[in-house]
Coordinates of C-alpha atoms and ligand atoms in Angstrom, one line a residue:
X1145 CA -20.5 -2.1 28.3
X1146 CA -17.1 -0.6 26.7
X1147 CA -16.3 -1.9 23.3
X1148 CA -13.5 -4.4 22.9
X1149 CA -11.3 -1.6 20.7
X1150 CA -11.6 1.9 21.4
X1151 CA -10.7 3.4 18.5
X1152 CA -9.3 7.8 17.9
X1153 CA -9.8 8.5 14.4
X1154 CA -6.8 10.9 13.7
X1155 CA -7.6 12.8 10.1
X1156 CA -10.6 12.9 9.2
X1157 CA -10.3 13.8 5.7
X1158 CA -12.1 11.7 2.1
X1159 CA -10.4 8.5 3.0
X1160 CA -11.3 8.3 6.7
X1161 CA -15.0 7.8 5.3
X1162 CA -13.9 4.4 4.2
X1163 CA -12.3 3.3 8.0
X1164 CA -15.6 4.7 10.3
X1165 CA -17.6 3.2 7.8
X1166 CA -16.2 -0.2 8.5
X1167 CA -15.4 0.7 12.0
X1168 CA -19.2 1.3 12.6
X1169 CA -20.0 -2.5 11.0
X1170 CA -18.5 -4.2 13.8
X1171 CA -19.9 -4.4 17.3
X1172 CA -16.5 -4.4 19.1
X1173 CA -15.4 -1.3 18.3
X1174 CA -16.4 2.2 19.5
X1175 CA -15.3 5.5 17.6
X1176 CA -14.5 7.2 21.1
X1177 CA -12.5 10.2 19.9
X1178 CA -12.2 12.6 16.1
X1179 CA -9.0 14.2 15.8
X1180 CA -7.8 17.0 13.3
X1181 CA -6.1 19.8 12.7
X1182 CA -9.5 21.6 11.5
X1183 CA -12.9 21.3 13.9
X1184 CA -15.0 21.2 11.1
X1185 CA -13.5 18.0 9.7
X1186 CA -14.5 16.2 12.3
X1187 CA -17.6 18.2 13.0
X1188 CA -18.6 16.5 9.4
X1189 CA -17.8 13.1 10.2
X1190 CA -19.8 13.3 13.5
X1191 CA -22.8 14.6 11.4
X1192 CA -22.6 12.2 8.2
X1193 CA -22.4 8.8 10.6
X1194 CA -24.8 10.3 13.7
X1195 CA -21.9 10.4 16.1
X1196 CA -21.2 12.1 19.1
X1197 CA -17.3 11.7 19.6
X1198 CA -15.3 14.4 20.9
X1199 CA -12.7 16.6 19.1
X1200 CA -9.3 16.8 19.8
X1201 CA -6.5 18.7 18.2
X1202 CA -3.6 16.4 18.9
X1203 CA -3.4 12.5 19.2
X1204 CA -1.7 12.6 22.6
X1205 CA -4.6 14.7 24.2
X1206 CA -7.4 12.7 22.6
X1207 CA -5.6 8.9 24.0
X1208 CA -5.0 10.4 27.5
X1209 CA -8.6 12.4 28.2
X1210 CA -10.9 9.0 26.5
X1211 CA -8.3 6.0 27.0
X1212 CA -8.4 4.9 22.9
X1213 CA -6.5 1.8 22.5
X1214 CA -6.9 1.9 19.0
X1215 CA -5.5 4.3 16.5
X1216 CA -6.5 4.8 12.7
X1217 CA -4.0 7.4 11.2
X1218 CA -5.7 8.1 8.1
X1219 CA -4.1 11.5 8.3
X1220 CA -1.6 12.9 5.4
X1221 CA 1.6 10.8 4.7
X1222 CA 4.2 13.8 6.6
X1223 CA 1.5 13.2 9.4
X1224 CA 1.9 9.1 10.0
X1225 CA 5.4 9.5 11.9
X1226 CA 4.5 11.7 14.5
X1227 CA 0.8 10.3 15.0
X1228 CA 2.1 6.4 14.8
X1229 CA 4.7 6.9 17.3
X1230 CA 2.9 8.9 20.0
X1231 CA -0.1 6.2 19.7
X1232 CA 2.8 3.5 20.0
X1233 CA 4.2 5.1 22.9
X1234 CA 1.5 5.2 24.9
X1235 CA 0.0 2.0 24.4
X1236 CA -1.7 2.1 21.0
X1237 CA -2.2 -0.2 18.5
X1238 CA -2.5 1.6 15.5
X1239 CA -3.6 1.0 11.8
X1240 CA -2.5 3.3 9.4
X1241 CA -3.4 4.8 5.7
X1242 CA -0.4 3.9 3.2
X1243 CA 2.5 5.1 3.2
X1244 CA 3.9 4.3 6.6
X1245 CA 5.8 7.3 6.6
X1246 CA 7.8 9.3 4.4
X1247 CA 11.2 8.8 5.0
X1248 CA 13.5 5.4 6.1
X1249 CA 14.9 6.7 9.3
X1250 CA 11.0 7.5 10.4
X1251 CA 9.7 3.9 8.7
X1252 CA 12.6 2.3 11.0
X1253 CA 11.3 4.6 13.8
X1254 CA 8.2 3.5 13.7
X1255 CA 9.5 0.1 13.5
X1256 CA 11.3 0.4 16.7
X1257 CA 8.3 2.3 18.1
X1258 CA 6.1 -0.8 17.6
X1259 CA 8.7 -3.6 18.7
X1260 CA 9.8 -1.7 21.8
X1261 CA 5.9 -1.3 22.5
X1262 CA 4.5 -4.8 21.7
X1263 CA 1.9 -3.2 20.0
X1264 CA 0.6 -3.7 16.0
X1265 CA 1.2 -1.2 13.5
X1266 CA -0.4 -2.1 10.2
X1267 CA -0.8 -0.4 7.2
X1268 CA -3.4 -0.4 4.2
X1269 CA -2.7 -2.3 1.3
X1270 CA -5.9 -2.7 0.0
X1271 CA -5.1 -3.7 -3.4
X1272 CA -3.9 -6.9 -2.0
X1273 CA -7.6 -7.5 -0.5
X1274 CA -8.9 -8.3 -4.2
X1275 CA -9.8 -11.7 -5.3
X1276 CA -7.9 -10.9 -9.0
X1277 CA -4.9 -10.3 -7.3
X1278 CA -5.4 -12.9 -4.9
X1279 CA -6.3 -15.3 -8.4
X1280 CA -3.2 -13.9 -10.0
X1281 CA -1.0 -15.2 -7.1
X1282 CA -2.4 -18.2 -6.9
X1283 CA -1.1 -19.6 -10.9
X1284 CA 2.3 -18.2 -9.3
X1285 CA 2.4 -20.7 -6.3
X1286 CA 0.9 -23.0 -7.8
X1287 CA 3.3 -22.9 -10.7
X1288 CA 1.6 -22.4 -14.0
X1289 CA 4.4 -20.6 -15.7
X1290 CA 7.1 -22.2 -13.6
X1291 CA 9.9 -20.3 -12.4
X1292 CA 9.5 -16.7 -12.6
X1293 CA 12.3 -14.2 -14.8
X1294 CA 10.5 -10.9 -15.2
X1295 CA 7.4 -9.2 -14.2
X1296 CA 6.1 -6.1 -15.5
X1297 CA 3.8 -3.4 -14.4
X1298 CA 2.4 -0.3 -16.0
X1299 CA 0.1 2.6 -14.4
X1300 CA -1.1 5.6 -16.2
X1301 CA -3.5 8.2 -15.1
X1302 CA -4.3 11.4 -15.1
X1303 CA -6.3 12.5 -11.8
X1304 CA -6.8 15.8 -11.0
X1305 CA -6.5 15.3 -7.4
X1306 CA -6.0 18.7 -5.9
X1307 CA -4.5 19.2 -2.6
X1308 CA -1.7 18.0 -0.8
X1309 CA -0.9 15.5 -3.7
X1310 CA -0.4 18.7 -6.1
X1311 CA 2.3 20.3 -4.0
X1312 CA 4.3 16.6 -2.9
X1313 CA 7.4 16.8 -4.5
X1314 CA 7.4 13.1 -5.7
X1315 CA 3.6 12.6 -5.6
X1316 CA 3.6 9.4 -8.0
X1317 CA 6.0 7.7 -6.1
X1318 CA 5.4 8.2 -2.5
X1319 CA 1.4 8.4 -2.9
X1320 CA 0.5 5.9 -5.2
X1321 CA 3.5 3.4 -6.3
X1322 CA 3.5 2.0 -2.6
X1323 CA 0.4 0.3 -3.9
X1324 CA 2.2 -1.1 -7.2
X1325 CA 5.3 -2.2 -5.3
X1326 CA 3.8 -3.9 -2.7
X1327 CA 1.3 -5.7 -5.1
X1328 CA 4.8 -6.7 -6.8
X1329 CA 5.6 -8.2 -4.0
X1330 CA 2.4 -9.4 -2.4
X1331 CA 2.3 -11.3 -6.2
X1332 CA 6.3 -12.5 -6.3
X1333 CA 6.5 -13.3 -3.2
X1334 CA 9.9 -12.2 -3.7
X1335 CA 11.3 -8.8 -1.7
X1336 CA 13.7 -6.1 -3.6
X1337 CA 17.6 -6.2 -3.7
X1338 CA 18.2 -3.0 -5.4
X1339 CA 16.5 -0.4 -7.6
X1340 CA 17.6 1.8 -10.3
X1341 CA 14.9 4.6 -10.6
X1342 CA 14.5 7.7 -13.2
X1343 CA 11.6 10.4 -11.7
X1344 CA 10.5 13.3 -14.3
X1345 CA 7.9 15.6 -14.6
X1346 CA 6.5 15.5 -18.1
X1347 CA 5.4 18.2 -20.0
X1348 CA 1.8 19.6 -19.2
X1349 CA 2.3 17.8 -15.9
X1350 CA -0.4 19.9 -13.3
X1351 CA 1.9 18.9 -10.7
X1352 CA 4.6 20.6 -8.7
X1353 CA 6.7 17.2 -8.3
X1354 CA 7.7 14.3 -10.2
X1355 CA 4.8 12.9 -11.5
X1356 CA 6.2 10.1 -13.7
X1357 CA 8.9 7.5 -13.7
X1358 CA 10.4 4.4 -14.5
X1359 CA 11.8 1.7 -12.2
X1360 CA 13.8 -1.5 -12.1
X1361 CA 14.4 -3.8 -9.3
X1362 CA 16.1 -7.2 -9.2
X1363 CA 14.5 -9.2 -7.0
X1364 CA 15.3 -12.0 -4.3
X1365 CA 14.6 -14.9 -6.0
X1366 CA 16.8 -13.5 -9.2
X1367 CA 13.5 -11.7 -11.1
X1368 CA 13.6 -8.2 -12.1
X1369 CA 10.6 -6.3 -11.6
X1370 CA 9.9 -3.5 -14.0
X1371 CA 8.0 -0.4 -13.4
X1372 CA 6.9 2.2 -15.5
X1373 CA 4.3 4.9 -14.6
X1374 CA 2.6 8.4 -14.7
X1375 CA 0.1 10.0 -12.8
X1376 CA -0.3 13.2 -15.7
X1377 CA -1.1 10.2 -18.4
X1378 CA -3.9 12.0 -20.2
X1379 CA -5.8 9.1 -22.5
X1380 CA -5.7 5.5 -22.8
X1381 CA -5.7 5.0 -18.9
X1382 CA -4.6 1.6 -17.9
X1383 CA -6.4 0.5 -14.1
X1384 CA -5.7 1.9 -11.0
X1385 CA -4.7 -1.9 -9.9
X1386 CA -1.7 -1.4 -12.9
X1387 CA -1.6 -3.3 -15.7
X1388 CA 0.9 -6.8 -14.9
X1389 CA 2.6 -9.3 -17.3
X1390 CA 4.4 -11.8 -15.7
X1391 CA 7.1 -14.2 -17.6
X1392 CA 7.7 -17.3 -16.8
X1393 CA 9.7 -20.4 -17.8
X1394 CA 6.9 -21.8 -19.3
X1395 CA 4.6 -19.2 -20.0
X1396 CA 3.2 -16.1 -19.4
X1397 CA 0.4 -14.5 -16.8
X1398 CA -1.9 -11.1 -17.6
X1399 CA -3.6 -9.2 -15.3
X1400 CA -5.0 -5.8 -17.1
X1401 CA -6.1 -5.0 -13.5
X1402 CA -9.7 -4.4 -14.7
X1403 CA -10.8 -8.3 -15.7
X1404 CA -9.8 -11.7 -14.1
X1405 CA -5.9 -13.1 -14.9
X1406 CA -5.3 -16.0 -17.2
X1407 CA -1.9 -17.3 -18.4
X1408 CA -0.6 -18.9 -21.7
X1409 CA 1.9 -21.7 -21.1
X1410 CA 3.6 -24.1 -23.4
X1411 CA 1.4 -26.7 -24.9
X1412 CA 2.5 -29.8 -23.3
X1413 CA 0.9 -31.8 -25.9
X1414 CA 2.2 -29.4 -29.1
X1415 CA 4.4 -30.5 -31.9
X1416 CA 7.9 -30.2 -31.1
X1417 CA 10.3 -28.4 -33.0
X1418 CA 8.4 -25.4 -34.1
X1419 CA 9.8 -22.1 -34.3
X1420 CA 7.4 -20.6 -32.0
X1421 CA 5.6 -23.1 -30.0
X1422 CA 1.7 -23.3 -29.6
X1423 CA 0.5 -22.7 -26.7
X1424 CA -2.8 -23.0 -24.4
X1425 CA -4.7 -20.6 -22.3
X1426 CA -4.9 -21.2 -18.0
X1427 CA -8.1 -18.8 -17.1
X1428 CA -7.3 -17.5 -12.9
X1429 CA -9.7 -19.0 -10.7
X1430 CA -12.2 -17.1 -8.9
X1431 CA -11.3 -16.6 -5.2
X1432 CA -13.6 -15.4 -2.4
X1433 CA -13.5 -13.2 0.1
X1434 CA -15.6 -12.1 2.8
X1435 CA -14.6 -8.4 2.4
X1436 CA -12.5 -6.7 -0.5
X1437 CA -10.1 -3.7 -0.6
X1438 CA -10.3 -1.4 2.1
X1439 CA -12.5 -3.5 4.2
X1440 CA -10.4 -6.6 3.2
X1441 CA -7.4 -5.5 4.8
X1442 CA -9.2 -3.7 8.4
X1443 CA -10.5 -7.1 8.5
X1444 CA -7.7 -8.9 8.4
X1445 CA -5.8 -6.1 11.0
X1446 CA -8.6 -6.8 13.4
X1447 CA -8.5 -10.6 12.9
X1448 CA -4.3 -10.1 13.4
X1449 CA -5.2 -8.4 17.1
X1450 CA -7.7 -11.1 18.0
X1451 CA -5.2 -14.3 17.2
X1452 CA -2.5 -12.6 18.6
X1453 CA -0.1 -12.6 15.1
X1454 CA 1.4 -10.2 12.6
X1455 CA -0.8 -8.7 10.0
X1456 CA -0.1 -9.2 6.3
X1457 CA 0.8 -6.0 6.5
X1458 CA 2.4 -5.0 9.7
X1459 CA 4.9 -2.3 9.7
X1460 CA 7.8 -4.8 9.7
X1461 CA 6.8 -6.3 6.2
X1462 CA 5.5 -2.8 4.9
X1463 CA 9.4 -1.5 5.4
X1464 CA 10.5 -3.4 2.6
X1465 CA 7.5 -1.9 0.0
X1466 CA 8.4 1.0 1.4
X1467 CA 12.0 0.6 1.2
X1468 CA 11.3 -0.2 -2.4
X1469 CA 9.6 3.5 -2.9
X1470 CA 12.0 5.3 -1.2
X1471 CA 15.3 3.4 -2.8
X1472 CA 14.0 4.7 -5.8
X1473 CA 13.6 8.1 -4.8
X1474 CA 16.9 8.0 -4.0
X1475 CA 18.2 6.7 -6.8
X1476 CA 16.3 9.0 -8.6
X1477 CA 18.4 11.5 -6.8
X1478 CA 21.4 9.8 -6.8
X1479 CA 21.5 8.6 -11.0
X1480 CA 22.5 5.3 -9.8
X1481 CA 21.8 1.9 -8.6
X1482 CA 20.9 1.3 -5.3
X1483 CA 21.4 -1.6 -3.0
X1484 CA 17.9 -1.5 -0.7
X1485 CA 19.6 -3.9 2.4
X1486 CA 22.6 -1.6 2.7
X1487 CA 20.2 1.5 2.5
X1488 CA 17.7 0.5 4.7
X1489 CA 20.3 0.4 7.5
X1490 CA 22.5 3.3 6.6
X1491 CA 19.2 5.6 6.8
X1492 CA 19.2 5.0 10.5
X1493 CA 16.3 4.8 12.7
X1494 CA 14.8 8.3 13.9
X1495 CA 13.4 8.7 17.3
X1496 CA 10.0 10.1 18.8
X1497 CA 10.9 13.9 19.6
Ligands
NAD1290 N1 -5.4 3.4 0.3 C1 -5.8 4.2 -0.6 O1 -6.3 3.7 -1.7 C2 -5.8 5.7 -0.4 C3 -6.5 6.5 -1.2 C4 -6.5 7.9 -0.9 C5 -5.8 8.3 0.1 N2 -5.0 7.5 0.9 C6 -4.2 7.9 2.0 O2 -5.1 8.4 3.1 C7 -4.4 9.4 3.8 C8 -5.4 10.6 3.9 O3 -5.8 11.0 2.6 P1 -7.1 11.8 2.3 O4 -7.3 11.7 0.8 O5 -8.2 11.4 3.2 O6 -6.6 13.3 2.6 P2 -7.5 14.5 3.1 O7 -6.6 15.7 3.0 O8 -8.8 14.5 2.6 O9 -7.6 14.3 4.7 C9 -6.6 14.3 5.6 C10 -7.1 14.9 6.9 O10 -6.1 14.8 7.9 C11 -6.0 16.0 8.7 N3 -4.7 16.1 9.3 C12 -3.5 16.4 8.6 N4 -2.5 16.4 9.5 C13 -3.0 16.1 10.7 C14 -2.5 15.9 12.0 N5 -1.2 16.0 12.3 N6 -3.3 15.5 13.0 C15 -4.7 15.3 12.8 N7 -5.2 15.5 11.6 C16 -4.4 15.9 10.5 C17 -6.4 17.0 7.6 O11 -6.8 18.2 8.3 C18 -7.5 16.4 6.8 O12 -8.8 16.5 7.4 C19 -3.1 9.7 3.1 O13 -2.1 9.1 3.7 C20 -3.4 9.1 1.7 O14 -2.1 8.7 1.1 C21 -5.1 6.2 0.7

């Protein structure tokens, strides 16, 4: 009998491990074709799950010859345009490794792609399939510190990655803080007005590209979101989830990214009057899940496809965490502020060659 999703596996790299792993948990999908720019890639993959999928060297080859319906693009990020599009084009759905792409006019291109096509393009967030986060959110909406004026988030690391990483010219900021500023937003609720953004690459940095920086963004419902990060951070590490302190009119919520959140807000029943007032702790409720992280969110793009809705992260949300990367980038460039609506739609929209 065929399998509900045929799914082509384009890139077939460390991080596609995670996708045939899950992919091979569920009865309705079949792995039907391994694509990659090097035979022995997918060679491996075949071997290290017992498949027997055939190779292709380009997308377009391996949807026409076995009929995929399904595309995971868990390629590298200068890869995502050219692979998303030509799986969109011809039918696809696809999901796709973070970031969507690497630039706005190919983000609005693959926007395009997937409205013109009626098809889902989703991307993986999967640090917003963790019950902390999930815990964190929840004392936001249900308004434990009130309204909310500032939230903070830091991230240092120091990975020695290797790679293509290595050579990117803004590797922090296009690799990894699509993760932090879409948790900011997955957690506000709120989406990004405008950006001011300085990128550096700090001494004894074993990258090529900007490896550090500092971000802030005023947000729609009048916070400002404020980023600070390195991925050359040699010591002290905070999590790879960031570290988060949110401030609001009544108190204040922590999330070290490693434990569960709590909040301290205003003792109700405290002596007025005092210079500083005493407060009380909120511990974040647990939440549960049926998956977490990567699983989490191919879950939750499968359940999308069977009830016929968005993802949490379909390409048309993602543009705006993306839009939050690549604002900075360019104000990075630019030394000034940056207005995200008005740059999202001067960058255009580039088409499939
Ligand atoms: N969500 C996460 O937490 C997370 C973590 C790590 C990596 N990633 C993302 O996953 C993606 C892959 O990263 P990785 O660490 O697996 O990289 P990798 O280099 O290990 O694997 C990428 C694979 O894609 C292949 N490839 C490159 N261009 C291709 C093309 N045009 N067609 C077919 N195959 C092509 C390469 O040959 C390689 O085998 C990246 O976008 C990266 O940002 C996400």
């Amino acid at each position: 009998m065929t399998a509900k999703y045929r799914v082509a596996v384009a890139g077939c790299g460390a991080m596609a491990n995670e996708w045939v792993r899950y992919a091979l948990k569920r009865d309705d999908v079949e792995i039907v074709a391994l694509v990659d720019l090097r035979r022995e890639s997918a060679e491996a993959m075949n071997a290290r799950y017992g498949l027997s999928a055939p190779f292709f060297h380009s997308i377009e080859d391996a949807i026409s010859a076995t009929g995929a319906d399904l595309v995971f693009d868990v390629t590298v990020p200068e890869s995502h345009y050219g692979i998303a599009t030509a799986a969109l084009n011809r039918g696809c759905h696809v999901f796709s490794e973070k970031p969507l792409a690497e630039t706005m006019p190919q983000c609005n291109g693959i926007v395009a792609a997937a409205e013109r096509s009626g098809k889902t393009h989703a991307v993986m967030q999967n640090r917003r399939y963790d019950p902390r986060i999930r815990s964190l959110r929840r004392m936001l909406t249900d308004d434990v510190i009130g309204r909310t004026g500032y939230i903070g988030a830091s991230f240092f690391l120091g990975p020695h990655f290797g790679g293509f990483r290595d050579i990117m010219k803004s590797p922090l900021l296009l690799d990894m803080a699509i993760h932090t500023f879409d948790q900011a937003r997955f957690i506000s609720g709120a989406d990004p007005v405008s950006v001011y953004c300085q990128e550096w690459n700090p001494p004894g940095s074993w990258y090529a590209g900007n490896a550090s920086a500092i971000c802030i963004f005023e947000m729609s419902d009048g916070s400002v979101f404020a980023y600070q990060g390195s991925w050359c951070a040699e010591g002290a590490p905070t999590s790879w989830e960031a570290s988060w302190r949110i401030q609001g009119e009544r108190g204040t919520a922590i999330w070290d990214g490693i434990g569960m959140p709590y909040a301290e807000i205003v003792d109700a029943d405290g002596p007025e009057g005092k210079f500083v007032r005493e407060h009380q702790r909120v511990d974040g409720g647990e939440i549960s899940m049926n998956e977490t992280f990567h699983a989490g969110c191919l879950e939750e793009m499968f359940a999308s496809l069977a009830e016929g809705r968005a993802a949490e992260t379909d390409c048309r949300d993602n543009r705006l965490s993306m839009a939050m990367v690549l604002g900075a980038l360019e104000s990075a460039r630019r030394g000034c502020k940056i207005d995200i609506g008005e740059y999202m739609q001067q960058e255009g929209v580039l088409q499939p060659s």
